[in-house]
Short mmCIF file of C-alpha atoms in Angstrom, two decimals:
data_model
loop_
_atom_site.label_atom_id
_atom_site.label_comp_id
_atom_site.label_asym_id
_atom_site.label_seq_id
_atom_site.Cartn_x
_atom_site.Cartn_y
_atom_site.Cartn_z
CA UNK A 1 -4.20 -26.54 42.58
CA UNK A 2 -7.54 -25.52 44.25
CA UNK A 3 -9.25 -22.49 43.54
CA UNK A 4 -11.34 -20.99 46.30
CA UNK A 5 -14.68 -18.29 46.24
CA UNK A 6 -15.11 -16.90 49.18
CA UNK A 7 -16.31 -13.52 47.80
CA UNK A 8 -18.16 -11.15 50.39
CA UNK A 9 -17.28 -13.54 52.95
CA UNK A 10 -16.81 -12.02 56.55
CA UNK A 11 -14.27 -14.81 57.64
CA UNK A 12 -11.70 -16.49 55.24
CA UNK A 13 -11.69 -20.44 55.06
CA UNK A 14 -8.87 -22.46 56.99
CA UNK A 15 -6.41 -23.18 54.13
CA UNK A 16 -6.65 -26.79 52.48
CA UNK A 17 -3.41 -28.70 52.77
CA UNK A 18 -1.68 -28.49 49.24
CA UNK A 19 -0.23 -30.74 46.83
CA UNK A 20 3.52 -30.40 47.25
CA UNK A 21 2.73 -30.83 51.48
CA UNK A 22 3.02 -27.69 53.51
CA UNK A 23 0.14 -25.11 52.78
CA UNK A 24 0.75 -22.43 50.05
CA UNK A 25 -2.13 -20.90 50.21
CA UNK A 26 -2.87 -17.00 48.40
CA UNK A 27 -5.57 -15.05 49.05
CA UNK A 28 -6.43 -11.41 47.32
CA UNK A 29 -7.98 -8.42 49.97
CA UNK A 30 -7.52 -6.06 46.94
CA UNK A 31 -7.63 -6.58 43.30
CA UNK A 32 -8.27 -2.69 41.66
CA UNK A 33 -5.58 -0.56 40.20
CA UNK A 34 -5.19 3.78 40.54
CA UNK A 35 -8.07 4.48 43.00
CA UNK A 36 -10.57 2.87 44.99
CA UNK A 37 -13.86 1.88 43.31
CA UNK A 38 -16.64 0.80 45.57
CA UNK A 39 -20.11 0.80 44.34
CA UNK A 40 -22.75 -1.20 42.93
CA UNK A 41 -21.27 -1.78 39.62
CA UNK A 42 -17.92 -3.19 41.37
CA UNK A 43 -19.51 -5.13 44.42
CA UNK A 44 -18.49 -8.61 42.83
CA UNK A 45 -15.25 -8.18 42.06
CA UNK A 46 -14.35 -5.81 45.11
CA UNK A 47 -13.24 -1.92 44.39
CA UNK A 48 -10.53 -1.84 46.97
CA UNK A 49 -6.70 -1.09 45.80
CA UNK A 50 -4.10 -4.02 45.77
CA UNK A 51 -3.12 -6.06 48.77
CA UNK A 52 -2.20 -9.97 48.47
CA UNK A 53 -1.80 -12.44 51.34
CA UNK A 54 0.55 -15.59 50.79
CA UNK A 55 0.84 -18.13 53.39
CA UNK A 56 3.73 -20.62 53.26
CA UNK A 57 6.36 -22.47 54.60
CA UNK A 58 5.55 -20.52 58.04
CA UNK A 59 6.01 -17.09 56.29
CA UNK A 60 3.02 -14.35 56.33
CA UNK A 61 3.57 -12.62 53.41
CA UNK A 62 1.25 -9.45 52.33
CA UNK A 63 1.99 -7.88 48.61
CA UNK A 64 0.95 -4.10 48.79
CA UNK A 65 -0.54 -1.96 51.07
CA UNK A 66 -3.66 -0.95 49.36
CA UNK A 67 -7.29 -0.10 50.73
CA UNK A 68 -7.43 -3.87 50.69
CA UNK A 69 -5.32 -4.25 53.96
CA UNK A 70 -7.55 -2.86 56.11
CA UNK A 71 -9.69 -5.96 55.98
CA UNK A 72 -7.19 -7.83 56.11
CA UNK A 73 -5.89 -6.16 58.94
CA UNK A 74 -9.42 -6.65 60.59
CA UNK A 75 -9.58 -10.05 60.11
CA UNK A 76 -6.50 -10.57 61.47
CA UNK A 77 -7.45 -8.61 64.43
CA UNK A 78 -10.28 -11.01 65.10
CA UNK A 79 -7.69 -14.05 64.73
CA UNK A 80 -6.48 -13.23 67.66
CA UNK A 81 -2.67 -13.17 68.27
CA UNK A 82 0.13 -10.57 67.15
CA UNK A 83 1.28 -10.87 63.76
CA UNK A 84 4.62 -11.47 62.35
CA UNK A 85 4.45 -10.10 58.74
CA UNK A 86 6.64 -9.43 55.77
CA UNK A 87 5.04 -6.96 53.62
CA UNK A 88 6.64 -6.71 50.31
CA UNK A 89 5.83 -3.26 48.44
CA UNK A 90 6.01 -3.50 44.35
CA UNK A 91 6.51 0.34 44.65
CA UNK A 92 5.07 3.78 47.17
CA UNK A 93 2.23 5.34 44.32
CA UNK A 94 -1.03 5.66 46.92
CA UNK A 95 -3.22 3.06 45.08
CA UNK A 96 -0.55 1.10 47.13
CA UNK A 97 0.14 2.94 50.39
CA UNK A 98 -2.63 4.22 51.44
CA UNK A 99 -4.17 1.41 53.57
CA UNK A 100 -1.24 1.16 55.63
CA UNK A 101 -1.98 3.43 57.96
CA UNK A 102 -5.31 1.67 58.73
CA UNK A 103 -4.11 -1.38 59.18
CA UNK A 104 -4.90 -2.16 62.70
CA UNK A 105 -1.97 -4.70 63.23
CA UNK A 106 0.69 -1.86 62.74
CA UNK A 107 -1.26 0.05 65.88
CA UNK A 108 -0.12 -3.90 67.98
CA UNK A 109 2.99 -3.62 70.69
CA UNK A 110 3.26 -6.89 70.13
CA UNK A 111 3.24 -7.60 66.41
CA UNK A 112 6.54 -7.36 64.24
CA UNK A 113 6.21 -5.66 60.53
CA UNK A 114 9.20 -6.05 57.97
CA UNK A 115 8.83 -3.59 55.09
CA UNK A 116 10.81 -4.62 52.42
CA UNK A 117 11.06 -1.96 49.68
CA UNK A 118 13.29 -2.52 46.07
CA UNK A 119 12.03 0.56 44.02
CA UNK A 120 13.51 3.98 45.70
CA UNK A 121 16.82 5.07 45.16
CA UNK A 122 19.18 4.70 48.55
CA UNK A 123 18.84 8.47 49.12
CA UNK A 124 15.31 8.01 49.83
CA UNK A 125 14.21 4.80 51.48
CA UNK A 126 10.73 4.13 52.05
CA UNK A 127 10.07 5.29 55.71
CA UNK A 128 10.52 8.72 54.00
CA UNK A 129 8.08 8.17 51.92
CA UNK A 130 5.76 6.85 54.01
CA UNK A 131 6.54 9.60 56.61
CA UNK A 132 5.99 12.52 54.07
CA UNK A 133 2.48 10.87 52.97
CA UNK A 134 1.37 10.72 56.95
CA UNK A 135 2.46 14.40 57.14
CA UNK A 136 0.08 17.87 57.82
CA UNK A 137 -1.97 18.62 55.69
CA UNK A 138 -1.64 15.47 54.34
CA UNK A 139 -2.57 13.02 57.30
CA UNK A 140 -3.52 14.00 60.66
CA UNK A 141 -0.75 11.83 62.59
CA UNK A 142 2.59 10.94 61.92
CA UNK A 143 4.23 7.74 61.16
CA UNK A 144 5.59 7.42 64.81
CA UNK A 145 1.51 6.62 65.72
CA UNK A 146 2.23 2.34 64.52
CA UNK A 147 3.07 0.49 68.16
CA UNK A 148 4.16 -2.49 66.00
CA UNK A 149 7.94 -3.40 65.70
CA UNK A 150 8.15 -1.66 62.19
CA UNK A 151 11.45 -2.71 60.71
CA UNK A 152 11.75 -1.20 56.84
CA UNK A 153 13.92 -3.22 55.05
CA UNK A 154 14.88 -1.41 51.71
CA UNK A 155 16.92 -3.30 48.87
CA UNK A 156 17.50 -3.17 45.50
CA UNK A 157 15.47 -4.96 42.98
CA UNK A 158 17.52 -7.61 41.30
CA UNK A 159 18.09 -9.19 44.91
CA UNK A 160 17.35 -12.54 46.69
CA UNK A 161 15.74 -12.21 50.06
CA UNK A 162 14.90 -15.52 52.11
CA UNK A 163 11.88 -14.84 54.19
CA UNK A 164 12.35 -17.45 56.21
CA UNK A 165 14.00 -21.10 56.05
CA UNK A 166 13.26 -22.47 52.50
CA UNK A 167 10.91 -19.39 51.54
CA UNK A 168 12.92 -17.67 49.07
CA UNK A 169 11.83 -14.37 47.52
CA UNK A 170 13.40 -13.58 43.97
CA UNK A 171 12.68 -10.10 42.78
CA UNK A 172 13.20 -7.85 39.46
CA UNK A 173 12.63 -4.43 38.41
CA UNK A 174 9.47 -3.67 36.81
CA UNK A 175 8.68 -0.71 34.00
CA UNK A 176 6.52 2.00 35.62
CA UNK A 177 6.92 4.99 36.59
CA UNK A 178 9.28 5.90 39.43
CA UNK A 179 10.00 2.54 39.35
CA UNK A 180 8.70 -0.86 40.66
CA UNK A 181 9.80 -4.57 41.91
CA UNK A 182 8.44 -7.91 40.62
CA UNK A 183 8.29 -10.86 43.23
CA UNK A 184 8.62 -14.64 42.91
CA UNK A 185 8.32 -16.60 46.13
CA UNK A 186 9.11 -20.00 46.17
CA UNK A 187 8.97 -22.69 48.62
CA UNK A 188 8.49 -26.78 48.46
CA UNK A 189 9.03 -26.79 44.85
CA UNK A 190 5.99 -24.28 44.46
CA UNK A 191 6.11 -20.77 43.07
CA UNK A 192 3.85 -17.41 43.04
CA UNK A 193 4.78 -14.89 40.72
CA UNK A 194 3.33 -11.02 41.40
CA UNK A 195 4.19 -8.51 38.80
CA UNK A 196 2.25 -4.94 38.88
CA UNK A 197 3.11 -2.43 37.92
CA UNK A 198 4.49 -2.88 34.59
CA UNK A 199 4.43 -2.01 30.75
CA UNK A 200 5.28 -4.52 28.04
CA UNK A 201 7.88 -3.44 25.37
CA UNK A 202 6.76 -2.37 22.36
CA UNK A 203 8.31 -5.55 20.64
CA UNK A 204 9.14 -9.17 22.23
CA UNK A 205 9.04 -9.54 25.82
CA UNK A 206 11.45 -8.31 28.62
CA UNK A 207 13.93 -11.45 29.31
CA UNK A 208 14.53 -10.43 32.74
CA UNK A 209 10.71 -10.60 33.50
CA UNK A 210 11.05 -13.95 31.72
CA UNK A 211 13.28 -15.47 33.63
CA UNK A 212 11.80 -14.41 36.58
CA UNK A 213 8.34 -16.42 35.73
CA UNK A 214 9.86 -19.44 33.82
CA UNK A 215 7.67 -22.54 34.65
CA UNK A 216 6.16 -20.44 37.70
CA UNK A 217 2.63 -22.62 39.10
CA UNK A 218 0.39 -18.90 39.26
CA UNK A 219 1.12 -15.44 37.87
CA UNK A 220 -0.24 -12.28 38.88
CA UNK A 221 0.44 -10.11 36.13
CA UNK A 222 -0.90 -6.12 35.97
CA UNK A 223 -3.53 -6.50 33.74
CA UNK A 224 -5.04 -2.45 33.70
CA UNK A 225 -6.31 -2.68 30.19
CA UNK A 226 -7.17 -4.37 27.20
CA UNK A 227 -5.45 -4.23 24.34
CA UNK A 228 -7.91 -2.26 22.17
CA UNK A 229 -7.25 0.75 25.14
CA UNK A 230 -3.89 0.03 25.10
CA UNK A 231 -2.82 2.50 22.11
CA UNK A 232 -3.89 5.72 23.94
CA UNK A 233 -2.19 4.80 26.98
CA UNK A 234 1.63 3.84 25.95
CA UNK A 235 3.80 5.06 28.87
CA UNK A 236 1.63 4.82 31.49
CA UNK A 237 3.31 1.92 32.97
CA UNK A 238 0.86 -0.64 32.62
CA UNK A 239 0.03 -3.52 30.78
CA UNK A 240 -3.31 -5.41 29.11
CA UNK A 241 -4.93 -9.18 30.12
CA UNK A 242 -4.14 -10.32 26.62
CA UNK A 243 -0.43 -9.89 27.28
CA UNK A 244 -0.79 -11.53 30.53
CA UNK A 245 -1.87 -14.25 29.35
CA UNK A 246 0.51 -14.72 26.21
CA UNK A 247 3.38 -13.87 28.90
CA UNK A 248 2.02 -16.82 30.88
CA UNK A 249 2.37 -18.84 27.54
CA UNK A 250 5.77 -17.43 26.89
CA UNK A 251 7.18 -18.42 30.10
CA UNK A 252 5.42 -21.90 30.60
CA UNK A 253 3.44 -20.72 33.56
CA UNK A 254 0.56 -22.61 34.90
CA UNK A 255 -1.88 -20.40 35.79
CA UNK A 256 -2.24 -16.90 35.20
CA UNK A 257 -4.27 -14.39 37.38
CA UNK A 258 -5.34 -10.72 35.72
CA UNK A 259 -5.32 -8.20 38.04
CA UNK A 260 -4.86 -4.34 39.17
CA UNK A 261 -8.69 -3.95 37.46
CA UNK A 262 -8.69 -0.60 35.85
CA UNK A 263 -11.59 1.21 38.26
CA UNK A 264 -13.91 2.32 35.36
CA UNK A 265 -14.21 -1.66 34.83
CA UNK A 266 -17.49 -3.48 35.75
CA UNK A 267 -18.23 -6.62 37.00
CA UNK A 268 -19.78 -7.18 34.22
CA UNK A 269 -17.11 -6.25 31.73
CA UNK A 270 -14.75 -8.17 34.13
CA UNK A 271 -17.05 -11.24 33.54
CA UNK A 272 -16.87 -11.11 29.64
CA UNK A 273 -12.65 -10.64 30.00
CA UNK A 274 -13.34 -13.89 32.36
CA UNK A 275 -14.82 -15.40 29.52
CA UNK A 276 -12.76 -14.13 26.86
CA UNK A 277 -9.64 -15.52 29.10
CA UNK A 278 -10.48 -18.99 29.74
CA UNK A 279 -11.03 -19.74 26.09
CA UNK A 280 -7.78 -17.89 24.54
CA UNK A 281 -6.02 -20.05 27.98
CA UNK A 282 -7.67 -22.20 29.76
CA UNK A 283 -7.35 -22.01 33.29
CA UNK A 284 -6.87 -18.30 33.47
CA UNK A 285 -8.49 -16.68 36.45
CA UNK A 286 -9.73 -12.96 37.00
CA UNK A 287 -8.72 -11.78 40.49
CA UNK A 288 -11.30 -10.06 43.02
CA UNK A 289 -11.40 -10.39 46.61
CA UNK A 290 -12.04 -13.03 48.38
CA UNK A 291 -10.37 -15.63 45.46
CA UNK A 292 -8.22 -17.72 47.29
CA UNK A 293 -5.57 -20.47 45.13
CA UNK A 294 -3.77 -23.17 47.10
CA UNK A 295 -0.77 -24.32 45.52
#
Protein backbone atom coordinates (compact mmCIF):
# COMPACT_ATOMS: atom_id res chain seq x y z
CA UNK A 1 0.00 0.00 0.00
CA UNK A 2 1.39 3.57 -0.60
CA UNK A 3 0.74 6.32 1.55
CA UNK A 4 0.71 9.76 -0.01
CA UNK A 5 1.31 13.67 1.65
CA UNK A 6 0.12 15.98 -0.35
CA UNK A 7 -1.01 18.35 2.46
CA UNK A 8 -1.75 22.09 1.39
CA UNK A 9 -1.29 21.02 -2.03
CA UNK A 10 -3.34 23.06 -4.70
CA UNK A 11 -3.52 20.05 -7.20
CA UNK A 12 -3.77 16.30 -6.11
CA UNK A 13 -1.11 13.79 -7.59
CA UNK A 14 -2.16 11.39 -10.57
CA UNK A 15 -2.89 8.14 -8.66
CA UNK A 16 0.01 5.42 -8.64
CA UNK A 17 -1.10 2.16 -10.17
CA UNK A 18 -1.80 -0.29 -7.16
CA UNK A 19 -0.87 -3.61 -6.13
CA UNK A 20 -3.88 -5.79 -6.91
CA UNK A 21 -3.84 -3.84 -10.78
CA UNK A 22 -6.54 -1.30 -11.33
CA UNK A 23 -6.05 1.96 -9.19
CA UNK A 24 -7.75 2.12 -5.72
CA UNK A 25 -6.73 5.09 -4.81
CA UNK A 26 -8.45 7.29 -1.46
CA UNK A 27 -7.94 10.59 -0.84
CA UNK A 28 -9.42 12.73 2.35
CA UNK A 29 -10.82 16.69 1.44
CA UNK A 30 -12.14 16.63 5.07
CA UNK A 31 -11.01 14.94 8.13
CA UNK A 32 -12.82 17.14 11.32
CA UNK A 33 -15.90 16.05 13.13
CA UNK A 34 -19.14 18.60 14.57
CA UNK A 35 -18.02 21.96 13.07
CA UNK A 36 -15.53 23.45 10.97
CA UNK A 37 -12.18 24.41 12.54
CA UNK A 38 -9.90 26.53 10.47
CA UNK A 39 -7.17 28.40 12.06
CA UNK A 40 -3.66 28.41 12.89
CA UNK A 41 -3.69 25.74 15.40
CA UNK A 42 -5.50 23.28 12.76
CA UNK A 43 -3.66 24.37 9.45
CA UNK A 44 -1.75 20.90 9.28
CA UNK A 45 -4.23 18.66 9.68
CA UNK A 46 -7.04 20.72 7.80
CA UNK A 47 -10.30 22.07 9.90
CA UNK A 48 -12.80 21.30 7.23
CA UNK A 49 -15.82 18.69 8.04
CA UNK A 50 -15.73 15.10 6.48
CA UNK A 51 -15.66 14.36 2.80
CA UNK A 52 -13.65 11.20 1.30
CA UNK A 53 -12.84 10.54 -2.36
CA UNK A 54 -12.32 6.77 -3.51
CA UNK A 55 -11.34 6.04 -6.94
CA UNK A 56 -11.73 2.48 -8.28
CA UNK A 57 -12.64 0.08 -10.62
CA UNK A 58 -14.02 3.19 -12.79
CA UNK A 59 -16.31 4.31 -9.86
CA UNK A 60 -15.99 8.05 -8.33
CA UNK A 61 -16.98 7.59 -5.07
CA UNK A 62 -17.22 10.71 -2.44
CA UNK A 63 -18.09 9.70 1.45
CA UNK A 64 -19.89 12.81 3.00
CA UNK A 65 -20.70 16.04 2.06
CA UNK A 66 -18.79 18.11 4.47
CA UNK A 67 -17.02 21.65 4.11
CA UNK A 68 -14.39 19.40 2.60
CA UNK A 69 -16.29 19.02 -0.80
CA UNK A 70 -16.03 22.25 -1.84
CA UNK A 71 -12.39 21.74 -2.69
CA UNK A 72 -12.97 18.93 -3.95
CA UNK A 73 -15.56 20.20 -5.99
CA UNK A 74 -13.03 22.95 -7.16
CA UNK A 75 -10.54 20.77 -8.12
CA UNK A 76 -12.67 18.89 -10.00
CA UNK A 77 -13.87 21.91 -11.71
CA UNK A 78 -10.37 22.62 -12.90
CA UNK A 79 -10.12 18.84 -14.20
CA UNK A 80 -12.11 19.68 -16.66
CA UNK A 81 -15.00 17.36 -17.74
CA UNK A 82 -18.54 16.62 -16.05
CA UNK A 83 -18.50 14.32 -13.31
CA UNK A 84 -20.24 11.12 -12.77
CA UNK A 85 -20.32 10.65 -8.93
CA UNK A 86 -21.77 8.41 -6.29
CA UNK A 87 -21.86 10.17 -3.11
CA UNK A 88 -22.54 7.93 -0.26
CA UNK A 89 -23.89 9.87 2.97
CA UNK A 90 -23.07 7.99 6.51
CA UNK A 91 -26.05 10.14 7.76
CA UNK A 92 -27.80 14.23 7.14
CA UNK A 93 -26.25 16.00 10.75
CA UNK A 94 -24.62 19.44 9.02
CA UNK A 95 -20.96 18.61 9.91
CA UNK A 96 -21.97 16.39 6.88
CA UNK A 97 -24.32 18.34 4.60
CA UNK A 98 -23.39 21.43 4.60
CA UNK A 99 -20.82 21.59 1.74
CA UNK A 100 -23.15 20.25 -0.64
CA UNK A 101 -24.59 23.07 -1.68
CA UNK A 102 -21.17 24.55 -2.62
CA UNK A 103 -20.09 22.04 -4.47
CA UNK A 104 -19.68 23.48 -7.85
CA UNK A 105 -20.18 20.13 -9.79
CA UNK A 106 -23.90 19.88 -8.56
CA UNK A 107 -24.38 23.62 -10.31
CA UNK A 108 -22.97 21.24 -14.00
CA UNK A 109 -25.92 20.36 -16.77
CA UNK A 110 -23.82 17.94 -17.65
CA UNK A 111 -22.61 16.05 -14.60
CA UNK A 112 -24.73 13.10 -13.03
CA UNK A 113 -24.91 12.90 -8.95
CA UNK A 114 -26.30 9.62 -7.24
CA UNK A 115 -27.12 10.25 -3.58
CA UNK A 116 -27.33 7.21 -1.89
CA UNK A 117 -28.76 7.61 1.63
CA UNK A 118 -29.28 4.32 4.33
CA UNK A 119 -30.05 6.27 7.62
CA UNK A 120 -33.72 8.04 7.32
CA UNK A 121 -36.72 6.24 7.79
CA UNK A 122 -38.82 5.75 4.25
CA UNK A 123 -41.21 8.54 5.35
CA UNK A 124 -38.50 10.93 5.03
CA UNK A 125 -35.89 10.35 2.37
CA UNK A 126 -33.05 12.53 2.09
CA UNK A 127 -34.06 15.13 -0.62
CA UNK A 128 -36.34 16.28 2.27
CA UNK A 129 -33.82 16.78 4.27
CA UNK A 130 -31.67 18.37 2.17
CA UNK A 131 -34.57 20.56 0.87
CA UNK A 132 -35.63 21.73 4.44
CA UNK A 133 -31.79 22.67 5.24
CA UNK A 134 -31.67 24.90 1.77
CA UNK A 135 -34.95 26.51 2.98
CA UNK A 136 -35.69 30.53 4.15
CA UNK A 137 -34.30 31.55 6.67
CA UNK A 138 -32.18 28.85 6.53
CA UNK A 139 -30.44 29.14 2.98
CA UNK A 140 -31.07 31.71 0.51
CA UNK A 141 -31.98 29.25 -2.52
CA UNK A 142 -33.65 26.17 -2.78
CA UNK A 143 -32.55 22.78 -3.66
CA UNK A 144 -34.02 23.10 -7.27
CA UNK A 145 -30.74 25.73 -7.83
CA UNK A 146 -28.16 22.13 -8.63
CA UNK A 147 -28.23 21.86 -12.79
CA UNK A 148 -26.61 18.42 -12.24
CA UNK A 149 -28.66 15.16 -12.90
CA UNK A 150 -29.29 14.71 -9.06
CA UNK A 151 -30.67 11.23 -8.64
CA UNK A 152 -31.15 10.43 -4.58
CA UNK A 153 -31.01 7.00 -4.13
CA UNK A 154 -32.26 6.15 -0.51
CA UNK A 155 -31.92 2.48 0.97
CA UNK A 156 -31.77 0.83 3.96
CA UNK A 157 -28.63 0.11 5.77
CA UNK A 158 -28.01 -3.58 5.89
CA UNK A 159 -28.06 -3.52 1.91
CA UNK A 160 -25.64 -4.39 -0.98
CA UNK A 161 -25.35 -1.76 -3.64
CA UNK A 162 -22.93 -2.42 -6.74
CA UNK A 163 -21.63 0.87 -7.89
CA UNK A 164 -20.61 -0.26 -10.85
CA UNK A 165 -19.33 -3.70 -12.46
CA UNK A 166 -17.19 -5.44 -9.74
CA UNK A 167 -17.37 -2.32 -7.26
CA UNK A 168 -19.49 -3.60 -4.61
CA UNK A 169 -20.61 -1.43 -1.69
CA UNK A 170 -21.58 -3.41 1.60
CA UNK A 171 -23.16 -1.25 4.22
CA UNK A 172 -24.38 -1.52 8.06
CA UNK A 173 -26.05 0.56 10.51
CA UNK A 174 -23.98 2.54 12.72
CA UNK A 175 -24.85 3.81 16.58
CA UNK A 176 -25.42 7.59 16.57
CA UNK A 177 -27.89 9.54 16.88
CA UNK A 178 -30.75 9.62 14.36
CA UNK A 179 -29.01 7.03 12.94
CA UNK A 180 -26.05 6.33 10.53
CA UNK A 181 -24.60 3.78 7.71
CA UNK A 182 -21.15 2.14 7.67
CA UNK A 183 -19.58 1.45 4.13
CA UNK A 184 -17.23 -1.23 2.80
CA UNK A 185 -16.33 -0.98 -0.87
CA UNK A 186 -14.63 -3.59 -2.43
CA UNK A 187 -13.21 -4.19 -5.72
CA UNK A 188 -10.11 -6.46 -7.21
CA UNK A 189 -9.78 -8.26 -4.05
CA UNK A 190 -9.20 -4.79 -2.22
CA UNK A 191 -11.36 -3.26 0.47
CA UNK A 192 -11.98 0.35 2.22
CA UNK A 193 -13.88 0.35 5.22
CA UNK A 194 -15.55 4.00 6.42
CA UNK A 195 -17.35 3.94 9.68
CA UNK A 196 -18.35 7.50 11.36
CA UNK A 197 -20.45 8.08 13.15
CA UNK A 198 -20.50 5.55 15.75
CA UNK A 199 -20.29 4.61 19.57
CA UNK A 200 -18.71 1.41 20.84
CA UNK A 201 -20.78 -0.74 23.31
CA UNK A 202 -20.10 -0.51 26.62
CA UNK A 203 -18.76 -4.20 26.62
CA UNK A 204 -17.25 -6.37 23.57
CA UNK A 205 -17.62 -5.12 20.21
CA UNK A 206 -20.72 -4.89 17.86
CA UNK A 207 -20.54 -8.24 15.57
CA UNK A 208 -22.32 -6.68 12.83
CA UNK A 209 -19.61 -3.88 12.63
CA UNK A 210 -17.27 -6.89 12.79
CA UNK A 211 -18.23 -8.59 10.12
CA UNK A 212 -18.44 -5.76 8.12
CA UNK A 213 -14.45 -4.98 8.55
CA UNK A 214 -13.15 -8.63 8.79
CA UNK A 215 -9.67 -8.72 7.07
CA UNK A 216 -10.57 -5.20 5.42
CA UNK A 217 -6.86 -3.59 3.78
CA UNK A 218 -7.77 0.29 5.50
CA UNK A 219 -10.33 1.38 8.08
CA UNK A 220 -11.65 4.65 8.68
CA UNK A 221 -13.07 4.45 11.95
CA UNK A 222 -14.73 7.76 13.94
CA UNK A 223 -12.16 8.43 16.17
CA UNK A 224 -13.77 11.94 18.10
CA UNK A 225 -12.02 11.29 21.35
CA UNK A 226 -9.69 9.64 23.45
CA UNK A 227 -10.47 7.43 25.83
CA UNK A 228 -9.60 9.46 28.95
CA UNK A 229 -12.66 12.05 27.44
CA UNK A 230 -14.58 9.30 26.69
CA UNK A 231 -16.42 8.92 30.25
CA UNK A 232 -18.16 12.36 30.10
CA UNK A 233 -19.35 11.83 26.74
CA UNK A 234 -21.26 8.23 26.72
CA UNK A 235 -24.20 8.66 24.29
CA UNK A 236 -22.99 11.03 22.15
CA UNK A 237 -22.55 8.68 19.37
CA UNK A 238 -19.00 8.62 18.97
CA UNK A 239 -16.13 6.69 19.55
CA UNK A 240 -12.15 7.13 20.75
CA UNK A 241 -8.66 6.30 18.51
CA UNK A 242 -7.79 3.68 21.06
CA UNK A 243 -10.87 1.68 20.12
CA UNK A 244 -10.15 2.20 16.56
CA UNK A 245 -7.32 0.78 16.65
CA UNK A 246 -8.11 -2.36 18.93
CA UNK A 247 -11.26 -2.73 16.46
CA UNK A 248 -8.70 -2.85 13.65
CA UNK A 249 -6.95 -5.65 15.76
CA UNK A 250 -10.21 -7.35 16.44
CA UNK A 251 -11.19 -7.65 12.94
CA UNK A 252 -7.70 -8.41 11.30
CA UNK A 253 -7.63 -5.17 9.42
CA UNK A 254 -4.56 -3.84 7.84
CA UNK A 255 -4.46 -0.47 8.31
CA UNK A 256 -6.42 1.71 10.35
CA UNK A 257 -7.06 5.50 9.73
CA UNK A 258 -8.42 7.84 12.90
CA UNK A 259 -10.57 10.29 11.86
CA UNK A 260 -13.70 12.82 12.38
CA UNK A 261 -10.87 14.98 14.63
CA UNK A 262 -12.79 16.42 17.47
CA UNK A 263 -12.39 20.46 16.47
CA UNK A 264 -10.90 21.58 19.87
CA UNK A 265 -7.92 19.12 18.74
CA UNK A 266 -4.53 20.59 17.63
CA UNK A 267 -2.14 19.64 15.31
CA UNK A 268 -0.12 19.26 17.79
CA UNK A 269 -2.17 17.03 20.03
CA UNK A 270 -3.05 15.19 16.74
CA UNK A 271 0.77 14.62 16.32
CA UNK A 272 1.30 13.04 19.86
CA UNK A 273 -2.11 10.60 19.12
CA UNK A 274 0.09 10.00 15.75
CA UNK A 275 2.72 8.95 17.89
CA UNK A 276 0.90 7.28 20.50
CA UNK A 277 -0.84 5.18 17.47
CA UNK A 278 1.95 3.87 15.57
CA UNK A 279 3.56 2.33 18.62
CA UNK A 280 0.29 0.66 20.31
CA UNK A 281 -0.20 -0.52 16.07
CA UNK A 282 2.07 -0.02 13.82
CA UNK A 283 1.04 1.27 10.68
CA UNK A 284 -1.82 3.31 11.99
CA UNK A 285 -2.32 6.59 10.22
CA UNK A 286 -4.02 9.95 11.45
CA UNK A 287 -6.21 11.37 8.66
CA UNK A 288 -5.99 15.18 7.47
CA UNK A 289 -6.40 16.47 4.13
CA UNK A 290 -4.52 15.97 1.54
CA UNK A 291 -3.41 12.08 2.83
CA UNK A 292 -3.92 10.05 0.01
CA UNK A 293 -3.57 5.69 0.43
CA UNK A 294 -3.44 3.57 -2.72
CA UNK A 295 -4.52 0.20 -2.21
Amino acid sequence: MTVRSTINSVQPPAPEESGGGSPFIVRFWGVRGSIASPGPATVRYGGNTACIEVRCGGAHIVFDCGTGIRPLGESLARDGGPVDIDLLLTHSHLDHISGLPFFAPAFDPAGRLRLWSGHLPPERPFRTVLADMMTAPLFPVPVEIFRADCQFRDFQAGQTLELAPGVVVRTCRLNHPDGATGYRVEHGGRSLCVLTDTEHPAEGRDPVILELLRGADVMVYDSTYTDAEYPSRVGWGHSTWQECLRLAEAAGVGRAVIFHHDPARTDDALDAIAAEAAAMRPGSLVAYEGLELSL
